Short mmCIF file of C-alpha atoms in Angstrom, two decimals:
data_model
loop_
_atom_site.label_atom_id
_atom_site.label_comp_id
_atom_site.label_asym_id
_atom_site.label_seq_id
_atom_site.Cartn_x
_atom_site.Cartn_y
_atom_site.Cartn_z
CA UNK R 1 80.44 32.54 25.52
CA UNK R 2 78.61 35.34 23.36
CA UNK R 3 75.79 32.81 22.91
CA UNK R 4 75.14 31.80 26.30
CA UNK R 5 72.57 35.04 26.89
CA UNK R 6 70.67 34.23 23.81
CA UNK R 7 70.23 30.30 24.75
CA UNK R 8 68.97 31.65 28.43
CA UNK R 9 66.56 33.98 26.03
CA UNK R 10 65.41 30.84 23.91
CA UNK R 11 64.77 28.32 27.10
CA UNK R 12 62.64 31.25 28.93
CA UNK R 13 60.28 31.40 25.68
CA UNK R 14 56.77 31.42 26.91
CA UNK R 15 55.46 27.94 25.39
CA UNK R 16 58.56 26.52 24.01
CA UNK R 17 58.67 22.81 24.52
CA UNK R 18 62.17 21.27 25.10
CA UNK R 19 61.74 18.94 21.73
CA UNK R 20 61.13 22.39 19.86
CA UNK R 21 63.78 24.05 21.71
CA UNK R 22 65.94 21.27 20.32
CA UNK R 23 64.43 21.34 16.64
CA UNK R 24 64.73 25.13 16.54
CA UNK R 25 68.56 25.49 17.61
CA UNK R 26 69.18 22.37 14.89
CA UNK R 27 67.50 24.42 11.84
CA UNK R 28 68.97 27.63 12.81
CA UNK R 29 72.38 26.84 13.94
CA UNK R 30 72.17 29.07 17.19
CA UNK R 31 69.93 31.00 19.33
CA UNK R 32 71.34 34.44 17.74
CA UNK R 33 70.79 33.75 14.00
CA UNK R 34 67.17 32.73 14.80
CA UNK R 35 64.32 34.30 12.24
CA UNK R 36 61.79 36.77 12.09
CA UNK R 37 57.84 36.36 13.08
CA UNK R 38 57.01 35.08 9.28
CA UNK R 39 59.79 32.49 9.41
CA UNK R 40 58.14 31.23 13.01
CA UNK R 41 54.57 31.23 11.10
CA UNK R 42 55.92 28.97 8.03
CA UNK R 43 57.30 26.37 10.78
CA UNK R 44 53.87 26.32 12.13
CA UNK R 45 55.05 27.12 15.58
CA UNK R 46 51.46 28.60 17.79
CA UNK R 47 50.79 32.10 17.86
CA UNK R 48 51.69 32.16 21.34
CA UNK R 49 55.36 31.06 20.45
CA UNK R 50 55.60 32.60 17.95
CA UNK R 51 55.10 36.20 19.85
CA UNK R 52 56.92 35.28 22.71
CA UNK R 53 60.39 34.37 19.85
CA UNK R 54 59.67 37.71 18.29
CA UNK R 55 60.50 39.09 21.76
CA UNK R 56 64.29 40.19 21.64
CA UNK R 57 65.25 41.35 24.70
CA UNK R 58 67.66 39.70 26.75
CA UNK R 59 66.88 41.35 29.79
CA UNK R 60 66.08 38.27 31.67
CA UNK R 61 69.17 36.41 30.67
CA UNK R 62 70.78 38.87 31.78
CA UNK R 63 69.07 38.68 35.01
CA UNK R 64 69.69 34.57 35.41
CA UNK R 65 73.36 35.12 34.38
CA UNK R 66 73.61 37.99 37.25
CA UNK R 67 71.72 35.42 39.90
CA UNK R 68 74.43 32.35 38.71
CA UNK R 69 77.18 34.87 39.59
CA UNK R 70 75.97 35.81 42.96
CA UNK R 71 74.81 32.50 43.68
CA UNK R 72 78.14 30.61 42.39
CA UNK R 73 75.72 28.71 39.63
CA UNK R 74 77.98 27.18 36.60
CA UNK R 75 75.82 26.46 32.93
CA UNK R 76 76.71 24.43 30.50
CA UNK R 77 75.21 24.45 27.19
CA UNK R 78 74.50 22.04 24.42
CA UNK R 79 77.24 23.92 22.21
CA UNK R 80 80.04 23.44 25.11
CA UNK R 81 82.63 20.74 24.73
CA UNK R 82 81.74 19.90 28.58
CA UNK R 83 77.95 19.22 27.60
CA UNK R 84 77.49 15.56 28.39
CA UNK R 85 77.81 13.33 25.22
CA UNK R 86 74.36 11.00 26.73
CA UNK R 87 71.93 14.00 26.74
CA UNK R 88 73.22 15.11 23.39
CA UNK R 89 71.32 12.02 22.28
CA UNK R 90 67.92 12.68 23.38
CA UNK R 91 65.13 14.23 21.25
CA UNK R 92 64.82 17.03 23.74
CA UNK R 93 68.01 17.59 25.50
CA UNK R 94 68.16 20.50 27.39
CA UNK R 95 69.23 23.07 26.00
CA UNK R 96 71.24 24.71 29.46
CA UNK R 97 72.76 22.54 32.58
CA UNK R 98 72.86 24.72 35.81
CA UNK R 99 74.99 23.18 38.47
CA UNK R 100 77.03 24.36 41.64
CA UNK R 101 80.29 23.13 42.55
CA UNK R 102 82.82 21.40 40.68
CA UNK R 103 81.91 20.42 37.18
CA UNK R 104 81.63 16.92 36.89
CA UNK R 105 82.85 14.11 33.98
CA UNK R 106 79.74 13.45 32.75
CA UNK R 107 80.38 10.91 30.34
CA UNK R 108 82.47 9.12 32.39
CA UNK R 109 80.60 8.88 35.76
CA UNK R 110 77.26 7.46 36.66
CA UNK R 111 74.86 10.50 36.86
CA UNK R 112 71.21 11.07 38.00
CA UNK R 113 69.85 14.46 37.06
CA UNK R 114 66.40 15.91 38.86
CA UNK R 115 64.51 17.95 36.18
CA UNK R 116 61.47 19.29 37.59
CA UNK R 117 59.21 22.31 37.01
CA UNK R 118 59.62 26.44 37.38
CA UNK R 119 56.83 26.50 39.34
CA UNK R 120 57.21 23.76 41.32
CA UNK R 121 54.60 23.67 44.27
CA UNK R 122 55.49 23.49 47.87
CA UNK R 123 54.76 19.46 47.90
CA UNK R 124 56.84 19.20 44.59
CA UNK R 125 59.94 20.89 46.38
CA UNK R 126 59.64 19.04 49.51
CA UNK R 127 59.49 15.85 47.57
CA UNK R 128 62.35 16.84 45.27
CA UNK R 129 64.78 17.35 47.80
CA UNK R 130 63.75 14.03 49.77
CA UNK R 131 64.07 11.99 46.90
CA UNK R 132 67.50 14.48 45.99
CA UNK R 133 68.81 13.35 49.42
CA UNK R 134 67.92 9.65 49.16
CA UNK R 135 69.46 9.25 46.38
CA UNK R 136 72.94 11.18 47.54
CA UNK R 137 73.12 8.58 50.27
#
């Protein structure tokens, strides 16, 4: 579970697409072992990425992790045995699941996931949980 803060790090990189998230965690094995700055640079990763990788701290990892415990949040990872199998498969699987209550078989039951934005906008949230409930029905 030692990796889980530093994949919370990577998907809260300032920039990072979820296709690069993916391509990054493939060439370096996991989130921990990543490079330096110059490393970044010969991947031809932005300038903006590339600054926000070279930022360390796990501070707000540690934050999310603290928020899933008080909030009764579970996360699965791409590196667990209990990430699903399907997802595996895209190009740009995430790279963290965050769900609450028990931890369904995701390979073998139909699933719908909602993936929507951070910032989501108070239409965008409305709509989200309409469609959410719709589709629970």
């Amino acid at each position: 579970m030692a990796t889980l803060p530093y994949l919370l790090w990577l998907t809260g990189r300032e920039g990072l697409r979820p296709e690069t998230a993916a391509a990054l965690l493939r060439r370096f094995g996991t989130a921990e072992d990543f490079a330096d700055e110059k490393e970044f640079e010969l991947l031809q990763l932005p300038g903006r990425l590339c600054r926000s990788l070279a930022d360390k701290s796990l501070a707000g990892a540690e934050h999310i992790l603290a928020d899933c415990d008080r909030l009764g949040i579970f996360l699965v990872t791409c590196q667990d045995a209990a990430y699903p199998e399907r997802l595996r498969q895209l190009h740009d699987y995430p790279l963290v699941l965050y769900g609450k209550g028990k931890l369904p078989r995701f390979d073998e039951e139909l699933a719908i996931a909602m993936v929507g934005s951070r910032k989501a906008s108070p239409y965008a949230q409305m709509m989200g949980e309409k469609l959410a409930f719709q589709m629970a029905g």
